Short mmCIF file of C-alpha atoms and ligand atoms in Angstrom, two decimals:
data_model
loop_
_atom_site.label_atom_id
_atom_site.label_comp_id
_atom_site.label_asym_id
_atom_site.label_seq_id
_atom_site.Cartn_x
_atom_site.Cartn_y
_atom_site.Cartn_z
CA UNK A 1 -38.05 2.24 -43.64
CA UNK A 2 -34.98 4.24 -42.56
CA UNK A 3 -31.54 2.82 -41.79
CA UNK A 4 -29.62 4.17 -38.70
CA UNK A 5 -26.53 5.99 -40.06
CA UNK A 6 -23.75 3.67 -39.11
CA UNK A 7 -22.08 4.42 -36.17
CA UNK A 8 -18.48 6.42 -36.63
CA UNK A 9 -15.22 4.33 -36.10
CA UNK A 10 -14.01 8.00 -35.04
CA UNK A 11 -15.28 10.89 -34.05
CA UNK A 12 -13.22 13.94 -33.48
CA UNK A 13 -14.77 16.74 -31.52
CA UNK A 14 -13.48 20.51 -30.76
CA UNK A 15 -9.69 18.94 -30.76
CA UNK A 16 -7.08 21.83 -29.95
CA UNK A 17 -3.48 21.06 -29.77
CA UNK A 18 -0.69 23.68 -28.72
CA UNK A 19 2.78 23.86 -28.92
CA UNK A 20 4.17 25.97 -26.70
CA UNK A 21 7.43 27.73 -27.92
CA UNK A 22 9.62 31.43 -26.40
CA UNK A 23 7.59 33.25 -28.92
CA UNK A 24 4.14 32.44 -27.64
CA UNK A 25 1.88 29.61 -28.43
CA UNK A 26 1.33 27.52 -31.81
CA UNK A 27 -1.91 27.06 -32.12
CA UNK A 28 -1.74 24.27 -34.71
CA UNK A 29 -5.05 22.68 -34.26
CA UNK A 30 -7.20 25.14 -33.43
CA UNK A 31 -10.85 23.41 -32.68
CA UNK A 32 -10.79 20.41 -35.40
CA UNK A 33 -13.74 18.32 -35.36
CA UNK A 34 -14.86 15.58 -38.05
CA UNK A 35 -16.02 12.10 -38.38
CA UNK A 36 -15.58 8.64 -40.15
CA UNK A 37 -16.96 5.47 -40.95
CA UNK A 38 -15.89 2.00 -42.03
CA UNK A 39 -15.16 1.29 -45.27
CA UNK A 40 -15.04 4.97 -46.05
CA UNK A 41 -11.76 7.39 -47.26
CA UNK A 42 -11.81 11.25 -45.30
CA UNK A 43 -9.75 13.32 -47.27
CA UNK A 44 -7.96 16.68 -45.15
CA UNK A 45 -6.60 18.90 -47.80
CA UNK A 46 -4.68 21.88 -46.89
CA UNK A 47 -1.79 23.70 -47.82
CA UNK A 48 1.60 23.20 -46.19
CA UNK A 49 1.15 24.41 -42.59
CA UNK A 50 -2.58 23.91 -41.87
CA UNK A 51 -1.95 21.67 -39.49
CA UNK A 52 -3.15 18.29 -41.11
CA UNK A 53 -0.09 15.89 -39.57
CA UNK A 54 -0.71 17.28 -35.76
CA UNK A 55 -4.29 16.64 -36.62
CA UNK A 56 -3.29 12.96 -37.44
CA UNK A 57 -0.73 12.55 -34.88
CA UNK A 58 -2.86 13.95 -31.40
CA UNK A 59 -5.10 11.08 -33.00
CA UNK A 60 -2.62 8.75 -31.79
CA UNK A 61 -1.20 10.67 -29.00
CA UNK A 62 2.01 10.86 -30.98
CA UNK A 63 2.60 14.95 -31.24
CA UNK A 64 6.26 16.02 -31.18
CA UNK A 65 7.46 17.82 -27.71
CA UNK A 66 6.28 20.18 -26.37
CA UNK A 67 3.29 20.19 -28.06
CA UNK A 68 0.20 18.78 -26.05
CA UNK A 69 -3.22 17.94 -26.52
CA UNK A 70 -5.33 20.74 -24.37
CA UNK A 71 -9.25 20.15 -25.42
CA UNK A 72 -11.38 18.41 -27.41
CA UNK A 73 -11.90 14.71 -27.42
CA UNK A 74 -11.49 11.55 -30.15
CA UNK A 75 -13.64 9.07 -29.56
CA UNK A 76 -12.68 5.73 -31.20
CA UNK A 77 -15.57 3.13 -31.52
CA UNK A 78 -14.97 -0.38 -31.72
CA UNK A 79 -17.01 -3.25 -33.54
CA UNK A 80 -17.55 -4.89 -30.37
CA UNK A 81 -19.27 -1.91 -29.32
CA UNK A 82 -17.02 -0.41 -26.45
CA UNK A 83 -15.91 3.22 -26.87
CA UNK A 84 -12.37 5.22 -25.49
CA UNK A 85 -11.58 8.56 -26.03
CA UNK A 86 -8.41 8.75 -27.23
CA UNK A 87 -8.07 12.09 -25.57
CA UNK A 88 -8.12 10.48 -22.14
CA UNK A 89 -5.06 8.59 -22.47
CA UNK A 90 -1.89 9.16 -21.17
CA UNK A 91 0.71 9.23 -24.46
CA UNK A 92 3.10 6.89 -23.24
CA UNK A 93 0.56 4.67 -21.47
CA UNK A 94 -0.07 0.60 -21.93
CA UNK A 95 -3.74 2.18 -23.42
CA UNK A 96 -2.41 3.98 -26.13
CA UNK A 97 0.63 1.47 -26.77
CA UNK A 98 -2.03 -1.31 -27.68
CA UNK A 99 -4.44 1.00 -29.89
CA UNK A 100 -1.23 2.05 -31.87
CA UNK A 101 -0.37 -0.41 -34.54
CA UNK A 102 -3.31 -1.94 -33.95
CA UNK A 103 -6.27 -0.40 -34.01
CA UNK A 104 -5.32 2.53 -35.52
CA UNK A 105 -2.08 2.30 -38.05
CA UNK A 106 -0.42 5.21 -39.34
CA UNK A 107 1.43 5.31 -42.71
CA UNK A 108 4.33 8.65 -43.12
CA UNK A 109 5.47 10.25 -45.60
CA UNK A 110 8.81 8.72 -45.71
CA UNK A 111 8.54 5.02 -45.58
CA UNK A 112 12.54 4.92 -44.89
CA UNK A 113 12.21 7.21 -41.81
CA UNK A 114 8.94 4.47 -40.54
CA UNK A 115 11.21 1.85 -41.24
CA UNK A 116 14.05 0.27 -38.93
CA UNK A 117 17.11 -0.13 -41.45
CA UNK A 118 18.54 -2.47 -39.34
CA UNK A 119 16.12 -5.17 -39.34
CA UNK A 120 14.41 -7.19 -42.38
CA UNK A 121 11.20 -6.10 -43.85
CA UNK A 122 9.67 -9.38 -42.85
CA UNK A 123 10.60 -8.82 -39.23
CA UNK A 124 8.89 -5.19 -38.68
CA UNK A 125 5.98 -6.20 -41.12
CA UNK A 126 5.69 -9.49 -38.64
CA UNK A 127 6.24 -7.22 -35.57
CA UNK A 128 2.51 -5.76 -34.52
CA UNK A 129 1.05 -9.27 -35.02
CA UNK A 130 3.86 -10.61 -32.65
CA UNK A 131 3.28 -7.96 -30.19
CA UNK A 132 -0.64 -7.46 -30.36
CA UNK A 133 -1.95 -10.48 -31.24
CA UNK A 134 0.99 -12.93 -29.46
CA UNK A 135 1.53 -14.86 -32.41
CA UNK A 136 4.96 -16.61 -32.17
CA UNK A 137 7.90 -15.66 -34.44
CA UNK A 138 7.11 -18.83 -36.65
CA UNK A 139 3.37 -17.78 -37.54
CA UNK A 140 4.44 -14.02 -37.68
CA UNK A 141 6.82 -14.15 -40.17
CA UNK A 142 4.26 -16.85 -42.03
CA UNK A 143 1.98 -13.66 -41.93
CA UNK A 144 4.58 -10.72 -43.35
CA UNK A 145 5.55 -13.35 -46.08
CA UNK A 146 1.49 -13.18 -47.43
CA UNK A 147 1.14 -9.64 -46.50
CA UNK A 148 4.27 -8.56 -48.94
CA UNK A 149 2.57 -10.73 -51.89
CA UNK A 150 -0.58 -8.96 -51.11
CA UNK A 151 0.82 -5.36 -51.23
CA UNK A 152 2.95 -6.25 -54.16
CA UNK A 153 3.09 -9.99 -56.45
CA UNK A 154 3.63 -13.45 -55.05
CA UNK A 155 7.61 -13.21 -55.91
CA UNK A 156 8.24 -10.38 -53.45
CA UNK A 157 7.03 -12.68 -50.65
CA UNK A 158 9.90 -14.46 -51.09
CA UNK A 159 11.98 -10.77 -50.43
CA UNK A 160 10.68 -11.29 -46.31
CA UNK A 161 14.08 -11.36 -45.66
CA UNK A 162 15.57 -8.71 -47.60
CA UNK A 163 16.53 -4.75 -45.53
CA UNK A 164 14.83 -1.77 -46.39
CA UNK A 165 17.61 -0.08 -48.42
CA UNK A 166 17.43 -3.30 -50.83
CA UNK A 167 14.03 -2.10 -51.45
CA UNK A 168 12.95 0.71 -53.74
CA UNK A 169 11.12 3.52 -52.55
CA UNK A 170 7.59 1.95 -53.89
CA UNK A 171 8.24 -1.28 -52.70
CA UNK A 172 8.99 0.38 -49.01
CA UNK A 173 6.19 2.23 -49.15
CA UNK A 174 3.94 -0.83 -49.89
CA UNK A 175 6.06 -2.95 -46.87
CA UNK A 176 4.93 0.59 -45.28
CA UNK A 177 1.35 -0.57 -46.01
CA UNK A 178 1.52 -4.34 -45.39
CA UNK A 179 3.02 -3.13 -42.03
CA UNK A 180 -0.45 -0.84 -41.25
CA UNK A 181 -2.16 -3.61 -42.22
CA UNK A 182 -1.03 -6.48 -40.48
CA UNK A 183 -3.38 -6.70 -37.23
CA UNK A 184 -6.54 -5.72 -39.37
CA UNK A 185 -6.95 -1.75 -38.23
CA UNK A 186 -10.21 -0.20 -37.58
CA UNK A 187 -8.87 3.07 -39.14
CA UNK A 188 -5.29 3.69 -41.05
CA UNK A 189 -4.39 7.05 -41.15
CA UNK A 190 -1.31 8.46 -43.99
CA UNK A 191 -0.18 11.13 -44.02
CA UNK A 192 0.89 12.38 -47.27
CA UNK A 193 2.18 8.72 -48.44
CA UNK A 194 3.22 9.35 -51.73
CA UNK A 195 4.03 12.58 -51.82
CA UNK A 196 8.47 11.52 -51.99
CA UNK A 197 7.70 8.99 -54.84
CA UNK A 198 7.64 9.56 -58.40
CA UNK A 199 4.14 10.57 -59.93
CA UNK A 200 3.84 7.23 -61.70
CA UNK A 201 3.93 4.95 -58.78
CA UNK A 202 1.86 7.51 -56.61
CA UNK A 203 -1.64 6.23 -58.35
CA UNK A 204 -0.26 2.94 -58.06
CA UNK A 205 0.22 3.18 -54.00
CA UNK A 206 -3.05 4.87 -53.03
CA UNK A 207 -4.98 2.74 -55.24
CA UNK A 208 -3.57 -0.29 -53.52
CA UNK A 209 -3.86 1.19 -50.04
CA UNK A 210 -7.46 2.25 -50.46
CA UNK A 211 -8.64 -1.11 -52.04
CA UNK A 212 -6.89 -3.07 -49.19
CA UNK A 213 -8.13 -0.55 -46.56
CA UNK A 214 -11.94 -1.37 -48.05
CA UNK A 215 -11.59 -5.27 -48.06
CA UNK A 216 -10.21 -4.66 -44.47
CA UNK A 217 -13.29 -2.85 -44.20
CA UNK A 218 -11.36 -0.26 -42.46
CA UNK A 219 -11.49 3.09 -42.60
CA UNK A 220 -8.76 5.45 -43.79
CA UNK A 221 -8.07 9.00 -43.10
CA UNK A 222 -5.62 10.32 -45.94
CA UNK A 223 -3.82 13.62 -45.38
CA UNK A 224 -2.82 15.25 -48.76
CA UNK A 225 -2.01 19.50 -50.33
CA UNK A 226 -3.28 17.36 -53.69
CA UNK A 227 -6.67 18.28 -54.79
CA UNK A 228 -6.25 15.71 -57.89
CA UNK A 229 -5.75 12.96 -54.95
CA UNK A 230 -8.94 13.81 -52.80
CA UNK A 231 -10.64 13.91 -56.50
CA UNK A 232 -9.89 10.14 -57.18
CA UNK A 233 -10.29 8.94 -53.47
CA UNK A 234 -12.32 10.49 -51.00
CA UNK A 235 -15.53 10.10 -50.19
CA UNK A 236 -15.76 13.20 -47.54
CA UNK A 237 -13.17 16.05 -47.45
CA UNK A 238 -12.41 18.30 -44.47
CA UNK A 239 -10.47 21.87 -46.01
CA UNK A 240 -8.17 23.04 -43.47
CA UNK A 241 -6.30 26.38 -43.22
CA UNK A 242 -4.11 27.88 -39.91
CA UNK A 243 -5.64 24.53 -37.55
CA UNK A 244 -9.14 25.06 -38.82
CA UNK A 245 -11.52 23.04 -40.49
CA UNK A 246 -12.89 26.05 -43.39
CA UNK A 247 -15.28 23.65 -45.11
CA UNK A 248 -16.35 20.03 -45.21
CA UNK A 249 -18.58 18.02 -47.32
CA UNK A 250 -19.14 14.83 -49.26
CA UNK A 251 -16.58 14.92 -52.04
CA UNK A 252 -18.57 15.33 -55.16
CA UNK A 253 -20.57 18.28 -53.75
CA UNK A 254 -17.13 20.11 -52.68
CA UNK A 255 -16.07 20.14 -56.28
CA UNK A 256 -19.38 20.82 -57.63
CA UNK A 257 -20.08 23.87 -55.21
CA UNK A 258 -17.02 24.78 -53.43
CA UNK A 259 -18.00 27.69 -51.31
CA UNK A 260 -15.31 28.54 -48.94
CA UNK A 261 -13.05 31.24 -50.78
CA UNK A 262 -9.94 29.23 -49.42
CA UNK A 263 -11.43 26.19 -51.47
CA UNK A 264 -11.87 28.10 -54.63
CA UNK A 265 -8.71 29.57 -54.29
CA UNK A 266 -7.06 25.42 -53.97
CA UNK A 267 -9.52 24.76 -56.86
CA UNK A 268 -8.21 27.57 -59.12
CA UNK A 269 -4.78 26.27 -58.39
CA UNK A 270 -4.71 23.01 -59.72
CA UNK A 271 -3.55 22.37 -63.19
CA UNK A 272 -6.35 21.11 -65.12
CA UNK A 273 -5.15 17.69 -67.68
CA UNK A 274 -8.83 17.70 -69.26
CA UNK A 275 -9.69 21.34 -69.25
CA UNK A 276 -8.93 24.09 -71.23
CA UNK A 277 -5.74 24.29 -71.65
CA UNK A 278 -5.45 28.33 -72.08
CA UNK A 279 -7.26 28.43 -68.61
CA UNK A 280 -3.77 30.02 -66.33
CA UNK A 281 -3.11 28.75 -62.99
CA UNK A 282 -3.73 31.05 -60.07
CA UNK A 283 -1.99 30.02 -56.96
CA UNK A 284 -3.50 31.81 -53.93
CA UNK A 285 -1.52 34.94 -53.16
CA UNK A 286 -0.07 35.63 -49.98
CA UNK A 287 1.41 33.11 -47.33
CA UNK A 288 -0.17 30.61 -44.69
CA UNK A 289 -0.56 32.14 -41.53
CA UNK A 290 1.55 32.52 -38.61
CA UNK A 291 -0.27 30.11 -36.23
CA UNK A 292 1.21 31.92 -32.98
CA UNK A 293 -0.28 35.13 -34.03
CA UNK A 294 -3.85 34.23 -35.98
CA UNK A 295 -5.59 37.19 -36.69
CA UNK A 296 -8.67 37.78 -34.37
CA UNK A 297 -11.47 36.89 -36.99
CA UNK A 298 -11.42 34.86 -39.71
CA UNK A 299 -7.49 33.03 -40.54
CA UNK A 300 -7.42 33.40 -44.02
CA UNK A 301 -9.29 37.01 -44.22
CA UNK A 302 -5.37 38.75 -44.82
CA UNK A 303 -5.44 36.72 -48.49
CA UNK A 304 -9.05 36.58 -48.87
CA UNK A 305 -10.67 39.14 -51.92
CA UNK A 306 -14.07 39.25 -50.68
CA UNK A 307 -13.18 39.89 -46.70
CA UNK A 308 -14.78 42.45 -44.94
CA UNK A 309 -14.49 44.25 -41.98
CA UNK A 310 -16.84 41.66 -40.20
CA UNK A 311 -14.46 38.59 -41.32
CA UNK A 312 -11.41 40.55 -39.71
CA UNK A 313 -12.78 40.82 -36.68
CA UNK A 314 -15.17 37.98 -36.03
CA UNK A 315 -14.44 34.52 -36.18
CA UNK A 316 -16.66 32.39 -38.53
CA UNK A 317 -18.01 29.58 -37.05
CA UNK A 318 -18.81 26.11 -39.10
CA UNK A 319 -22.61 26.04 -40.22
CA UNK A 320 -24.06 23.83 -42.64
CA UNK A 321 -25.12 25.30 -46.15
CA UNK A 322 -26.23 22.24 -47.60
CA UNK A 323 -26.90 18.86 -46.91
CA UNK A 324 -23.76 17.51 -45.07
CA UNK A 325 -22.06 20.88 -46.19
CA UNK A 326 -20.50 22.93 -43.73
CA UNK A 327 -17.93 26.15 -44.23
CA UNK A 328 -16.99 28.95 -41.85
CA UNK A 329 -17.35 32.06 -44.07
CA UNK A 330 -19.58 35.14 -43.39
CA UNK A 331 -18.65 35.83 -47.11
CA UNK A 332 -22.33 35.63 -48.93
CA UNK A 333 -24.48 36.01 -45.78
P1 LIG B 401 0.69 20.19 -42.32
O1 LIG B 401 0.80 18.73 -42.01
O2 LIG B 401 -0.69 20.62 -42.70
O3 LIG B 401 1.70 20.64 -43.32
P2 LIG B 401 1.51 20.41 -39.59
O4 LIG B 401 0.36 19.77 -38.90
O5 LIG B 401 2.75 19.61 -39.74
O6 LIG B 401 1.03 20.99 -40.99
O7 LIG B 401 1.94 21.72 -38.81
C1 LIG B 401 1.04 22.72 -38.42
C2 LIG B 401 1.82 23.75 -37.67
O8 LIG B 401 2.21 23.23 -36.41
C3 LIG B 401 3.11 24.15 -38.36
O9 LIG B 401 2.92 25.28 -39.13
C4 LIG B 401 4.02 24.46 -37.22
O10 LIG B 401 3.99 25.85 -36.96
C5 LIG B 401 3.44 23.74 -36.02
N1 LIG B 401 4.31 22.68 -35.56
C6 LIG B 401 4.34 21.38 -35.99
N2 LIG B 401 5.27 20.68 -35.31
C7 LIG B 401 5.83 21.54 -34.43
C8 LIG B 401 6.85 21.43 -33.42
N3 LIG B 401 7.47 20.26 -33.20
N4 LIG B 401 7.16 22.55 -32.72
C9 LIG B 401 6.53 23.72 -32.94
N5 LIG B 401 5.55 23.89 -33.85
C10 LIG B 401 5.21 22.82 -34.59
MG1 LIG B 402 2.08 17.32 -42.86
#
């Protein structure tokens, strides 16, 4: 007997999002499709530039003026089996208000920029189950005080009432998390959430965050340049470069067979703590592209070794290689 493959919290399909500026256009998403499941971690790796956060934020129709969603479509599934494409929605719409925070919670890069300095942790933690789920004040608050012990230890419940800046940058990060988590998302999607905080506490964080996020039975969507991170968390990676997706698998077949030169290059670029230590670091050469002038075939043909004439002129499409494998590379056809 064969079990249906469960049905995709999200699924992202052809999503292009532009930013129009004097020079021309940005074409930071450039065709981005992918899915995700419950209870599952999608890892988007990419270098600085490959359009990974506008990915995240069209998701929740957050993208900074003047860019603008112009195809593709993200269609969010719920449990109780009702569908909206995300799309659809007009950004500053009642739709989109009640999805964000909600169903979908994001988590930055800097908690201190995500959080209000103003007001107490306990008060924006308490805030989306106030405002979504019209719990009073009282029972809100009641709510933030467990979620803090749950992100952290039963004493810094009792910290509810204490600002952000009387927090370190860990501890705001995990009010960060408590936050996401506080009307039971469907997806959580951070971007980079560790990436300001010292290595030590990094492992820390995501380890918390992706434990919590698979009790919640949610699924998360973790945008990172680390290769060591999508390593230790992900169950699928998508490898973007210039707004593409270049490759896309389960994650212990992308590090057993990386195929997309791109890839390989990341791969040869990480330090290795295990390996041989002789073995030198070789950071890809050359720069990310300019996404208001990609070249007319493949992006990353200008850095790639093994382009040919083809590659710069025609651009790869995504085709699978192997089960649940996908790349865009004419490179070995
Ligand atoms: P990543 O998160 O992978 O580092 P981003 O998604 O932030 O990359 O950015 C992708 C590209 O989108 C950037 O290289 C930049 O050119 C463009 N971009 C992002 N935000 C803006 C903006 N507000 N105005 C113009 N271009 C932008
Ligand atoms: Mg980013």
């Amino acid at each position: 007997m064969t079990t249906a493959a469960p049905r995709p919290v999200l699924e992202v399909r052809d999503l292009v999002t532009h930013f129009p500026v004097r020079a021309g256009v940005v074409k930071a998403v450039d065709g981005v499709s992918f899915s995700i499941e419950r209870g599952k971690t999608l890892c988007v790796v990419g270098e600085s530039g490959s359009g990974k956060s506008v990915t995240a934020r069209s998701i929740l129709q957050i993208v900074d003026a003047p860019g603008r969603i112009v195809a593709g479509s993200m269609v969010l599934n719920r449990a109780d089996g009702s569908s909206v494409d995300l799309a659809t929605l007009d950004p500053r719409g009642r739709a989109i208000r009640a999805i964000r925070g909600a169903e979908i919670a994001m988590i930055f890069q800097e908690p201190m920029s995500s959080l209000n300095p103003a007001i107490t942790v306990g008060r924006q933690i308490g805030e989306p189950v106030n405002l979504h789920r019209g719990t009073p004040w009282e029972g809100a608050l009641a709510r933030a005080r467990e979620l803090l012990g749950l992100v952290s230890n039963p004493d810094a419940a009792a910290r509810v009432n204490a600002y952000p800046h009387q927090f370190s940058g860990g501890m705001r990060q995990r009010a960060r998390i408590a936050m996401a988590l506080a009307c039971e998302p469907q997806l959580i999607i951070a971007d980079e959430p560790t990436t300001a905080l010292d290595v030590t506490v990094q492992a820390q964080i995501l380890d918390l965050l992706q434990d919590l996020a698979k009790k919640a039975n949610s699924a998360l969507i973790l945008l990172t340049h680390d290769l060591g991170v999508v390593a230790r968390y992900a169950n699928r990676v998508i490898v973007m470069y210039g707004g593409r997706v270049v490759e896309t698998a389960p994650a212990a077949e992308l590090y057993a067979r990386p195929a997309h030169p791109y890839t390989r290059g990341l791969m040869a670029s990480i330090p290795r703590l295990d390996g041989d230590t002789r073995q030198r670091l070789v950071p890809i050469e050359g720069s990310p592209p300019d996404l208001s002038a990609l070249p007319p075939g493949c992006a990353f043909a200008p850095r790639c070794k093994l382009a040919s004439e083809r590659c710069r002129a025609e651009r790869p499409v995504l085709r699978e290689i192997g089960p649940n494998h996908l790349k865009s590379c004419f490179v070995d056809d």
